[in-house]
Amino acid sequence: MQKYRLFVLLLVFFSLSGKTFSQEVLTTHNIFDVKSVAEVALSPDKNHIAFTVNVPRPFTDAAGGDYRELYVYDVLTQQTRPFITGKRTLFGIGWAPDGETITFRANFPDQPGTQVYGISLRGGEAFAITRHPLGVNAYEFMDANTLAITATGPADQAIANYRRKGMDIEVFEEEWRHINLYVYNTTTHEARQVTSNGTVFDFALSPDKKWAAAAIAPQNLVDDSYMFKRIHLVNMLTGETTLLMENPGKLGSMAWSPDGKKIAFQSASKLEDAVVGSLFVMDVPTNKKFNELRNLVEGMELSVISHTWKDNNTVLFAAEEGVDITLSEQRVDRGARNLLIEPGQLIFRGFSFVDGMVAFAGHTPQHPAELFTLEMRRKTLTRHTNHNDWLANIRLARQEKLEYHTRDGMRIEGVLFYPLDYQEGKQYPLITYIHGGPEAAVQNGWFTGYGTWGQVAAARGYFVFAPNYRASSGRGVDFTMVGYGDLAGVEYDDVLDGIDHLINIGYVDRQRVGIGGGSYGGYFSAWSATKHTERFAAAVMFVGISNQVSKRHTTDIPWEDYYVHWGFWNHEDVDRVYASSPIKYAHEAKTPILILHGDSDPRVHPQQSLELYRAIKMHTETPVRLIWYKGEGHGNRRNTHRLDYIVRTMQWFDHFLKEGKSGEELPEKYPDLGF
């Protein structure tokens, strides 16, 4: 009887609200209601967890990115308290040595630039810990009154003088300034510069705070941050800096063992390796060369994404494993790893560890990122927050890991979303989502945002297929290296084979297949709309590549492109590079393509979109539209532009995949954004 009364009450509620259960589906606008936990930091006594929450900026506010608020979870009382909320954004959270002060970086109006702030666990107002005139890029406590910080050097006065005369110019790639390491006294607010003649992109202090392991590059350019960081040892008293390890190519984070005798670091396995997915341990000091170090994950089909030390002989690390994330512990001297979080349990990236407890932001197909802890001894995984209770009234589509075999027998993984009201035996339109990189991977967690359309597209009646094609991360070095020098070769065949698999098992209508993605995903979308135009009924290209010849010399990472993707220069085999370019086949394009790009993109120059648009427009009758996002870079930061992107994307796919419109009638130029 009680269940019946509950049903009647719910029925009355939804009738009065003008809604029905069938109407409760995820829409493009719901994406901008989603809150998600971002950073987490365990207190030294592990009784509290500080964490930040990304809060969507209302469209009634000035356009911009999400706000980021600060909360604290009390492990003993199991209560969460808000500490800093509202129209604020903060990041880089941690704890002061006293364990009673939460610290973070923020750009608040009371101080110049970004500074380190603190707020007492007892509450009250946030206060500035640093007042550095150059701002603070990163920080770590040395003691209660001393911080190690990095800051970008002062601007050249000659530049200011020149611009004061009305010369609004930039001397390209010559106006950079080194990022230096400093020791900062929080009492006197004096800073002593420790490093010079190199840019410190990252650092980690030794347990005794006398040394810093520093990732130093010759210049403060983006390409240097990708390819030319090497591990140095810095004496924090004298500033003496020595090369500790000549690591090849890409370098990730570093962590000292508790006794200060070892450093574990993430790195590419070799210069040509695109993924910072291997884990190495070295003694400090060391007389070994890089190729003499043991790769703790050698031969494993995974990519390490974060790590720390459990004790002097054991490392904890999180890793991508196909569409899953795992957490493992492994002794550095011997033996196999011990899985703490197994595939399929939870998706997360970084984590905070203190004495047997791990805290992190985790998500699943059913919910965005929330605060979780793992009690290691019992392997007890617990969720502590729920920032999106409105999702309980949303019907989510079936989502699952998909495995299939390619034409050459390789097993490929991906994530598959079913149409929300899927009926067995019926064929549906398909949107193929291609991740960027290509050294990245799709995980089987919450996969719906402005640029990842999973549940939104499924609610509109689509299958959504997101493959981790060869060259993706998460399957080991050999898997990643397949695409080397062969862009859009075997790696692209993996995508076609996945689509064919879905067609062959009766899920997908082969006449209604679409494809979309950003960056390298945009490249694949352009490749599909031109080279393989007969296979696709619609395409969406976001910040994508159309001409590999011109892209290589207009990107901000030309050395990265050379070392980890091509291995040769244009002048050595320009025909091969051009043959991998969608622009070569643009005159044959029959697939309607929507092209979108930030007009300030330094990674993939906006020229790439203009070239493809112009070629298709001039040489075909194929529907094509180009959207410029003013002031945006390699991806949209402003909430208004994010909304426009997903609304236009769904509009384009609906128009050509569901409604079957021809090119004579393009979708509305200025769609209703709902506000």
XYZ file of C-alpha atoms in Angstrom:
675
model
C 0.000 0.000 0.000
C 2.836 2.409 0.865
C 4.527 1.768 -2.508
C 1.237 2.522 -4.281
C 0.806 5.822 -2.388
C 4.364 6.809 -3.297
C 3.650 6.078 -6.957
C 0.485 8.220 -6.885
C 2.300 11.099 -5.184
C 5.081 10.997 -7.755
C 2.549 10.876 -10.576
C 0.747 13.941 -9.185
C 4.051 15.776 -8.740
C 5.183 15.262 -12.306
C 1.716 16.129 -13.632
C 1.679 19.413 -11.713
C 5.201 20.254 -12.817
C 4.261 19.706 -16.450
C 6.804 16.908 -16.785
C 6.616 13.201 -17.331
C 9.141 10.488 -16.781
C 9.681 10.255 -20.538
C 10.635 13.938 -20.663
C 13.415 13.551 -18.122
C 16.312 13.083 -20.504
C 19.703 14.758 -20.608
C 19.703 17.810 -22.865
C 22.409 20.086 -24.216
C 21.540 22.620 -21.512
C 21.713 20.068 -18.674
C 25.444 19.822 -19.298
C 25.765 23.308 -17.874
C 24.113 22.196 -14.631
C 26.710 19.508 -13.921
C 28.992 20.069 -10.938
C 32.102 17.946 -10.520
C 34.789 17.439 -7.908
C 38.188 18.507 -9.249
C 41.188 18.490 -6.867
C 41.471 16.633 -3.553
C 43.995 16.886 -0.715
C 44.123 14.736 2.424
C 45.165 16.473 5.637
C 48.388 15.179 7.265
C 46.352 13.384 9.966
C 43.917 12.114 7.254
C 40.955 13.356 9.296
C 39.939 15.936 6.698
C 39.850 16.098 2.920
C 39.953 19.450 1.174
C 38.451 19.379 -2.285
C 37.339 21.735 -5.011
C 34.146 21.635 -7.047
C 33.733 22.936 -10.578
C 30.508 24.951 -10.643
C 29.067 25.994 -14.018
C 28.980 29.729 -14.554
C 25.373 30.941 -14.986
C 24.590 32.382 -18.395
C 23.332 35.485 -16.594
C 26.945 36.217 -15.574
C 29.587 37.577 -17.920
C 30.804 34.830 -20.252
C 33.713 32.786 -18.927
C 34.805 29.472 -17.504
C 33.456 27.518 -14.552
C 33.841 28.763 -11.011
C 35.769 26.511 -8.637
C 34.750 26.353 -4.976
C 36.479 24.945 -1.880
C 34.942 22.404 0.510
C 36.216 20.227 3.353
C 34.991 16.741 4.207
C 35.354 15.656 7.841
C 36.274 11.965 7.831
C 35.218 11.446 11.455
C 31.806 13.153 11.346
C 31.206 12.371 7.656
C 30.063 15.950 7.101
C 30.993 18.364 4.304
C 31.454 22.087 4.931
C 31.681 24.835 2.303
C 34.692 27.108 2.793
C 34.947 29.351 -0.269
C 31.958 29.519 -2.614
C 30.382 31.885 -5.084
C 32.046 33.673 -7.962
C 35.555 32.530 -7.119
C 38.072 30.239 -8.790
C 40.934 28.559 -6.941
C 43.309 25.696 -7.614
C 46.490 24.003 -6.398
C 45.018 23.034 -3.030
C 47.079 21.567 -0.207
C 47.733 21.778 3.519
C 50.176 23.881 5.511
C 52.593 21.962 7.792
C 50.407 22.697 10.838
C 47.617 20.558 9.352
C 45.144 23.274 10.354
C 45.367 25.517 7.297
C 44.140 24.739 3.793
C 46.220 26.381 1.091
C 45.541 27.169 -2.540
C 46.421 29.465 -5.416
C 44.019 32.123 -6.634
C 43.921 35.421 -8.468
C 41.977 37.536 -5.991
C 41.749 41.333 -6.331
C 43.605 42.090 -3.084
C 46.994 41.003 -4.481
C 48.865 41.276 -7.799
C 48.540 38.204 -9.995
C 48.090 34.679 -8.698
C 49.204 34.179 -5.088
C 49.163 31.443 -2.446
C 46.323 31.836 0.041
C 45.316 30.042 3.206
C 42.137 29.527 5.174
C 41.870 28.079 8.667
C 40.176 24.740 9.171
C 38.164 26.526 11.841
C 36.762 28.852 9.169
C 36.997 32.598 8.673
C 38.307 34.569 5.722
C 41.019 33.518 3.317
C 44.321 35.355 3.723
C 47.293 35.895 1.437
C 50.342 33.794 2.292
C 52.456 35.209 -0.535
C 52.658 38.701 -1.992
C 55.116 38.067 -4.772
C 55.084 40.874 -7.364
C 55.425 38.340 -10.191
C 52.735 35.984 -8.910
C 53.166 32.294 -8.096
C 53.050 29.435 -10.619
C 53.549 26.564 -8.142
C 54.430 26.154 -4.472
C 55.515 23.672 -1.818
C 56.098 24.270 1.897
C 59.635 23.959 3.264
C 58.600 24.766 6.841
C 55.858 26.729 8.577
C 57.213 30.089 7.361
C 58.994 29.194 4.144
C 57.811 28.142 0.710
C 59.532 27.026 -2.432
C 57.745 28.740 -5.303
C 58.149 29.197 -9.021
C 57.403 32.481 -10.753
C 57.797 33.824 -14.259
C 60.522 36.449 -14.535
C 59.809 40.172 -14.948
C 58.887 41.600 -18.328
C 61.565 43.310 -20.382
C 61.253 47.050 -19.814
C 62.085 47.628 -23.475
C 58.851 45.874 -24.430
C 56.812 48.109 -22.128
C 58.530 51.236 -23.442
C 57.915 50.224 -27.045
C 54.246 49.479 -26.496
C 53.802 52.692 -24.579
C 54.503 54.424 -27.885
C 51.470 52.771 -29.428
C 53.276 49.804 -30.962
C 50.871 46.928 -30.336
C 53.197 44.222 -31.623
C 54.698 40.913 -30.551
C 58.190 39.692 -31.420
C 57.157 36.099 -31.950
C 58.805 33.499 -29.673
C 61.354 36.045 -28.426
C 59.422 37.616 -25.575
C 59.339 34.580 -23.312
C 60.699 34.786 -19.763
C 62.220 32.029 -17.648
C 60.235 30.445 -14.849
C 62.558 30.534 -11.845
C 62.595 28.717 -8.513
C 62.565 30.878 -5.371
C 62.645 30.450 -1.597
C 59.919 32.689 -0.171
C 59.710 33.865 3.448
C 56.070 34.290 4.474
C 56.975 36.571 7.403
C 59.171 39.096 5.614
C 57.680 38.435 2.158
C 61.165 38.351 0.715
C 62.023 35.946 -2.097
C 65.485 34.558 -2.813
C 65.991 33.418 -6.391
C 67.463 29.917 -6.561
C 67.671 29.084 -10.288
C 68.544 30.967 -13.457
C 69.436 30.173 -17.072
C 66.649 27.631 -17.404
C 62.886 27.336 -17.079
C 61.576 25.288 -14.149
C 58.319 23.757 -15.363
C 57.893 21.469 -12.344
C 59.676 20.624 -9.092
C 59.451 18.334 -6.058
C 61.224 18.965 -2.748
C 63.169 16.244 -0.982
C 61.802 15.166 2.427
C 64.476 17.224 4.228
C 63.691 20.221 1.957
C 67.370 20.703 1.102
C 67.035 19.631 -2.518
C 64.584 19.944 -5.356
C 64.147 17.604 -8.262
C 63.322 20.028 -11.054
C 62.083 19.587 -14.615
C 64.150 22.235 -16.384
C 64.157 23.209 -20.066
C 66.302 25.716 -21.993
C 63.395 28.005 -22.903
C 59.902 28.842 -21.713
C 58.168 27.799 -24.918
C 55.368 25.260 -25.240
C 57.521 22.874 -27.260
C 60.133 22.948 -24.488
C 57.488 21.983 -21.941
C 56.632 18.965 -24.087
C 59.980 17.693 -25.331
C 62.983 19.290 -23.649
C 62.488 19.031 -19.882
C 65.275 17.129 -18.141
C 65.526 16.149 -14.467
C 67.932 18.352 -12.525
C 68.964 18.382 -8.877
C 68.858 21.825 -7.266
C 70.540 22.734 -3.983
C 67.937 24.959 -2.316
C 70.588 26.769 -0.250
C 73.276 27.476 -2.833
C 71.281 27.253 -6.050
C 73.781 24.814 -7.528
C 71.981 22.946 -10.297
C 73.192 19.712 -11.864
C 71.715 17.388 -14.462
C 70.444 14.303 -12.656
C 68.920 12.313 -15.525
C 69.038 12.774 -19.288
C 65.526 11.463 -19.763
C 64.448 11.232 -23.411
C 61.595 13.332 -24.703
C 58.463 13.801 -22.646
C 58.655 13.998 -18.850
C 55.887 13.784 -16.253
C 55.711 14.221 -12.493
C 58.423 13.317 -9.966
C 58.173 12.060 -6.362
C 60.837 11.467 -3.690
C 60.823 8.351 -1.550
C 60.165 9.078 2.161
C 63.854 8.498 3.026
C 65.014 10.855 0.267
C 67.174 8.220 -1.411
C 65.122 7.643 -4.573
C 62.982 9.505 -7.085
C 60.144 7.913 -9.021
C 59.216 9.709 -12.225
C 56.904 9.337 -15.188
C 58.473 9.579 -18.606
C 58.235 8.539 -22.201
C 60.094 5.271 -22.730
C 62.109 6.792 -25.588
C 62.332 9.988 -27.596
C 59.703 8.856 -30.111
C 57.197 7.747 -27.454
C 54.206 10.122 -27.455
C 52.876 9.130 -24.016
C 54.298 9.976 -20.590
C 53.126 6.551 -19.517
C 56.163 4.705 -18.178
C 57.347 4.726 -14.554
C 61.000 4.723 -13.527
C 62.878 4.818 -10.219
C 66.417 6.113 -9.744
C 68.760 6.525 -6.795
C 69.818 10.010 -5.712
C 72.580 10.585 -6.609
C 72.831 8.130 -9.486
C 75.512 7.035 -11.905
C 73.075 5.221 -14.166
C 71.952 6.328 -17.582
C 68.290 6.341 -18.538
C 68.457 3.105 -20.515
C 69.857 1.361 -17.432
C 66.821 2.202 -15.293
C 64.023 -0.286 -14.764
C 60.654 0.604 -16.248
C 58.280 -0.665 -13.563
C 55.474 -1.154 -16.099
C 57.485 -2.478 -19.028
C 55.447 -4.883 -21.135
C 52.161 -3.962 -19.445
C 49.239 -2.772 -21.570
C 48.720 0.462 -19.663
C 49.846 4.075 -19.316
C 50.743 5.500 -15.894
C 48.951 8.801 -15.198
C 49.903 9.584 -11.565
C 52.035 8.136 -8.779
C 53.450 8.545 -5.279
C 55.349 6.489 -2.697
C 53.632 4.228 -0.177
C 56.903 3.562 1.666
C 60.608 3.495 0.840
C 60.255 0.400 -1.324
C 56.731 0.613 -2.743
C 55.168 2.900 -5.331
C 51.456 3.577 -5.804
C 50.368 4.415 -9.332
C 47.173 5.040 -11.269
C 47.058 3.945 -14.888
C 44.881 3.973 -17.947
C 44.136 0.394 -18.975
C 42.065 0.531 -22.125
C 38.781 2.227 -21.219
C 39.413 1.679 -17.492
C 41.559 3.209 -14.739
C 43.359 1.136 -12.122
C 45.290 1.828 -8.930
C 48.203 -0.447 -8.099
C 51.009 -0.812 -5.594
C 54.329 -2.284 -6.619
C 57.654 -2.842 -4.947
C 60.471 -1.190 -6.833
C 62.907 -4.066 -6.447
C 60.880 -7.112 -7.393
C 57.528 -8.802 -7.884
C 54.246 -8.147 -9.602
C 51.899 -5.316 -8.769
C 48.951 -5.581 -6.394
C 45.717 -4.150 -7.795
C 43.875 -1.889 -5.355
C 41.249 -0.540 -7.750
C 40.465 -2.948 -10.556
C 39.228 -2.268 -14.097
C 35.573 -1.278 -14.217
C 35.294 0.098 -10.675
C 35.870 3.821 -11.097
C 37.430 6.440 -13.376
C 39.855 8.964 -11.850
C 43.202 10.628 -12.629
C 45.241 12.007 -9.744
C 44.996 11.002 -6.094
C 46.081 12.068 -2.610
C 47.672 9.523 -0.261
C 48.324 9.567 3.497
C 49.144 6.495 5.582
C 46.919 3.849 4.034
C 44.170 6.156 2.798
C 43.707 7.367 -0.780
C 41.366 10.209 -1.772
C 40.414 11.201 -5.292
C 37.723 12.565 -7.587
C 36.052 9.608 -9.288
C 33.253 9.156 -11.788
C 31.248 6.356 -13.378
C 28.794 6.089 -16.291
C 26.051 7.004 -13.801
C 27.522 10.148 -12.239
C 30.153 12.887 -12.744
C 33.218 13.197 -10.515
C 32.559 12.986 -6.769
C 34.780 12.615 -3.703
C 35.892 9.038 -3.012
C 38.269 7.388 -0.574
C 39.959 4.021 -0.610
C 40.972 2.371 2.650
C 43.876 0.332 1.324
C 44.082 -2.445 3.886
C 40.480 -3.547 3.355
C 40.258 -2.234 -0.221
C 37.112 -0.382 0.849
C 35.980 2.151 -1.758
C 33.554 4.805 -0.458
C 31.753 7.695 -2.113
C 31.256 10.750 0.115
C 29.488 13.418 -1.961
C 26.590 13.914 -4.348
C 26.666 17.260 -6.114
C 24.134 16.364 -8.806
C 21.095 14.929 -7.054
C 18.952 16.175 -9.961
C 20.421 13.341 -12.039
C 18.200 10.938 -10.083
C 15.326 12.222 -12.234
C 17.224 11.752 -15.502
C 16.976 8.578 -17.540
C 20.448 7.630 -18.705
C 21.128 5.440 -21.704
C 22.863 2.087 -21.559
C 26.636 2.549 -21.705
C 29.242 -0.185 -21.937
C 32.737 -1.187 -22.878
C 32.889 -2.415 -26.481
C 35.489 -4.824 -27.832
C 35.943 -5.810 -31.460
C 38.663 -7.144 -33.727
C 40.102 -5.287 -36.691
C 40.852 -6.585 -40.170
C 44.365 -7.585 -39.045
C 43.168 -9.254 -35.832
C 43.950 -6.519 -33.294
C 41.579 -6.255 -30.323
C 40.303 -2.698 -29.958
C 38.340 -1.242 -27.062
C 35.898 1.618 -27.006
C 32.840 2.955 -25.243
C 29.371 2.463 -26.713
C 26.205 4.381 -25.826
C 22.865 2.912 -26.881
C 19.921 5.064 -27.973
C 17.929 5.876 -24.848
C 14.825 4.016 -26.021
C 16.731 1.309 -27.864
C 14.649 -1.451 -29.424
C 16.369 -4.683 -30.360
C 16.359 -5.362 -34.090
C 15.991 -1.712 -35.068
C 18.813 0.138 -36.829
C 19.803 3.595 -35.602
C 21.946 6.518 -36.724
C 25.496 6.553 -35.349
C 27.731 9.356 -34.127
C 31.360 8.277 -34.003
C 33.301 10.336 -31.447
C 37.068 10.515 -32.018
C 39.314 11.589 -29.148
C 42.239 13.938 -29.701
C 45.932 13.378 -29.287
C 46.086 10.771 -30.665
C 47.979 9.974 -27.433
C 44.866 9.979 -25.257
C 42.083 7.544 -24.432
C 38.362 7.413 -23.789
C 37.351 5.991 -20.403
C 34.099 4.257 -19.529
C 32.957 6.796 -16.985
C 30.930 9.996 -17.142
C 31.476 10.916 -20.764
C 29.133 13.808 -21.428
C 30.271 17.413 -21.767
C 30.285 20.204 -24.284
C 32.794 18.315 -26.437
C 31.901 14.731 -25.461
C 28.297 14.141 -26.350
C 27.601 10.620 -24.998
C 24.359 10.765 -23.031
C 23.039 13.879 -24.789
C 23.297 12.234 -28.208
C 21.944 8.918 -26.893
C 18.902 10.756 -25.531
C 18.267 12.042 -29.069
C 18.184 8.521 -30.480
C 21.783 7.891 -31.542
C 24.278 5.168 -30.976
C 27.507 6.862 -29.888
C 30.762 5.006 -30.499
C 34.061 6.246 -29.023
C 36.986 3.977 -30.015
C 40.485 3.845 -28.530
C 42.135 3.267 -31.881
C 45.788 2.340 -32.238
C 48.065 5.267 -31.281
C 45.862 5.883 -28.211
C 47.301 5.728 -24.710
C 46.329 3.053 -22.203
C 47.608 -0.031 -24.025
C 51.384 0.241 -23.657
C 54.201 1.684 -25.752
C 53.927 -0.634 -28.760
C 50.221 0.138 -29.179
C 50.883 3.883 -29.085
C 53.730 3.670 -31.589
C 51.601 2.061 -34.327
C 50.686 5.448 -35.799
C 54.273 6.716 -35.931
C 54.942 8.168 -39.387
C 51.631 6.752 -40.653
C 48.983 9.256 -39.619
C 45.433 8.227 -40.564
C 46.743 4.816 -41.609
C 46.157 1.707 -39.498
C 44.885 3.885 -36.657
C 42.069 5.157 -38.867
C 41.283 1.678 -40.181
C 40.540 0.729 -36.571
C 37.741 3.314 -36.569
C 36.237 2.061 -39.825
C 36.401 -1.522 -38.576
C 34.532 -0.537 -35.420
C 31.808 1.140 -37.445
C 31.547 -1.925 -39.682
C 31.241 -4.114 -36.594
C 28.235 -2.101 -35.398
C 26.668 -2.250 -38.856
C 27.262 -5.983 -39.182
C 25.612 -6.824 -35.854
C 22.536 -4.872 -36.908
C 22.802 -1.860 -34.606
C 23.562 0.894 -37.105
C 22.059 2.093 -40.373
C 25.048 2.352 -42.734
C 23.395 5.278 -44.542
C 23.254 7.374 -41.353
C 26.785 7.350 -39.962
C 28.309 10.566 -38.624
C 31.683 11.415 -37.123
C 33.037 14.245 -34.990
C 35.767 15.288 -32.608
C 38.324 17.934 -31.718
C 42.015 18.379 -32.526
C 43.207 14.970 -33.769
C 39.552 13.966 -33.596
C 38.821 16.916 -35.868
C 41.537 15.658 -38.201
C 39.875 12.246 -38.398
C 36.529 13.963 -39.020
C 37.970 15.940 -41.929
C 39.674 12.780 -43.232
C 36.330 10.976 -43.090
C 34.484 13.756 -44.915
C 37.033 13.826 -47.749
C 39.132 10.702 -48.238
C 36.328 8.375 -47.054
C 33.372 10.563 -47.922
C 31.302 7.645 -49.234
C 31.135 6.226 -45.695
C 29.766 9.256 -43.826
C 26.539 11.233 -43.987
C 27.686 14.065 -41.670
C 30.873 15.292 -39.996
C 31.806 17.867 -37.351
C 35.406 19.112 -37.259
C 36.505 21.112 -34.197
C 39.986 22.722 -34.028
C 41.076 20.056 -36.503
C 43.838 19.548 -39.060
C 43.211 19.685 -42.803
C 46.701 20.181 -44.239
C 49.529 18.325 -42.519
C 52.116 20.144 -44.646
C 51.180 23.613 -43.388
C 50.136 22.429 -39.928
C 53.639 21.244 -39.059
C 55.104 24.747 -39.344
C 52.208 26.710 -37.867
C 51.743 24.779 -34.614
C 53.296 25.770 -31.282
C 54.713 22.236 -30.896
C 56.633 21.589 -34.154
C 59.392 19.595 -32.441
C 56.863 17.396 -30.643
C 55.137 16.813 -33.970
C 58.444 15.813 -35.558
C 59.808 13.608 -32.787
C 56.735 11.633 -31.715
C 54.462 11.641 -34.774
C 56.390 11.875 -38.049
C 60.108 11.201 -37.663
C 60.977 13.082 -40.851
C 60.608 16.601 -42.234
C 58.313 17.848 -44.986
C 61.178 18.467 -47.389
C 62.292 14.858 -46.997
C 58.975 13.393 -48.194
C 56.359 16.071 -48.755
C 54.214 13.789 -50.913
C 53.801 11.401 -47.996
C 52.744 14.217 -45.688
C 50.320 15.661 -48.222
C 48.832 12.219 -48.843
C 47.806 12.205 -45.152
C 46.037 15.557 -45.524
C 42.257 15.894 -45.951
C 42.821 18.966 -48.126
C 44.200 16.723 -50.880
C 40.790 15.082 -51.237
C 38.574 18.083 -50.451
C 37.455 18.435 -54.074
C 35.853 14.974 -53.780
C 33.988 15.675 -50.529
C 30.309 14.785 -50.462
C 29.853 14.629 -46.679
C 28.190 17.712 -45.117
C 30.756 19.088 -42.690
C 30.474 21.634 -39.895
C 33.843 23.258 -39.128
C 34.415 25.114 -35.848
C 37.609 26.750 -34.582
C 38.907 29.252 -32.046
C 40.443 32.164 -33.913
C 43.340 32.346 -31.415
C 44.330 28.662 -31.481
C 48.146 28.293 -31.206
C 48.146 24.490 -31.414
C 46.220 23.936 -34.643
C 46.231 27.241 -36.494
C 42.786 28.506 -37.594
C 44.197 28.442 -41.116
C 43.588 24.689 -41.063
C 39.839 25.183 -40.899
C 39.841 28.011 -43.411
C 41.770 25.922 -45.955
C 39.286 23.068 -45.806
C 36.252 25.340 -45.827
C 37.505 27.257 -48.850
C 38.451 24.136 -50.811
C 35.073 22.454 -50.263
C 33.187 25.678 -50.923
C 35.000 26.389 -54.188
C 35.225 22.905 -55.677
C 32.021 21.144 -54.582
C 28.338 21.691 -53.882
C 28.700 19.906 -50.536
C 27.141 21.593 -47.478
C 29.851 23.235 -45.386
C 29.757 25.855 -42.648
C 32.627 27.529 -40.774
C 32.232 28.979 -37.266
C 34.918 31.168 -35.678
C 34.955 31.402 -31.886
C 36.431 34.800 -31.119
C 39.218 34.817 -28.553
C 39.208 31.049 -28.077
C 42.254 28.825 -28.361
C 42.577 25.056 -28.743
C 39.183 24.373 -27.213
C 36.460 26.670 -25.911
C 36.838 28.207 -22.469
C 33.766 30.437 -22.332
C 30.504 28.827 -21.311
C 28.595 30.629 -24.073
C 30.905 29.267 -26.757
C 30.711 25.792 -25.256
C 26.939 25.912 -25.405
C 26.990 27.135 -28.987
C 29.349 24.310 -29.950
C 27.250 21.458 -28.591
C 23.968 22.985 -29.811
C 25.356 23.403 -33.336
C 26.883 19.933 -33.281
C 23.624 18.230 -32.328
C 21.740 20.438 -34.784
C 24.089 19.400 -37.618
C 23.827 15.688 -36.877
C 20.037 15.866 -36.462
C 19.699 17.716 -39.753
C 21.683 15.253 -41.849
C 21.419 11.955 -39.954
C 17.907 11.991 -38.500
C 15.985 14.358 -40.721
C 17.833 13.357 -43.892
C 17.950 16.907 -45.228
C 19.868 17.678 -48.396
C 22.474 20.356 -48.846
C 19.940 22.751 -50.293
C 18.768 23.635 -46.803
C 21.404 24.155 -44.125
C 20.501 24.248 -40.426
C 19.545 27.558 -38.869
C 22.580 29.881 -38.749
C 21.763 31.209 -35.290
C 20.101 28.407 -33.303
C 18.027 29.069 -30.208
C 20.427 28.843 -27.265
C 17.648 28.878 -24.700
C 18.637 31.995 -22.782
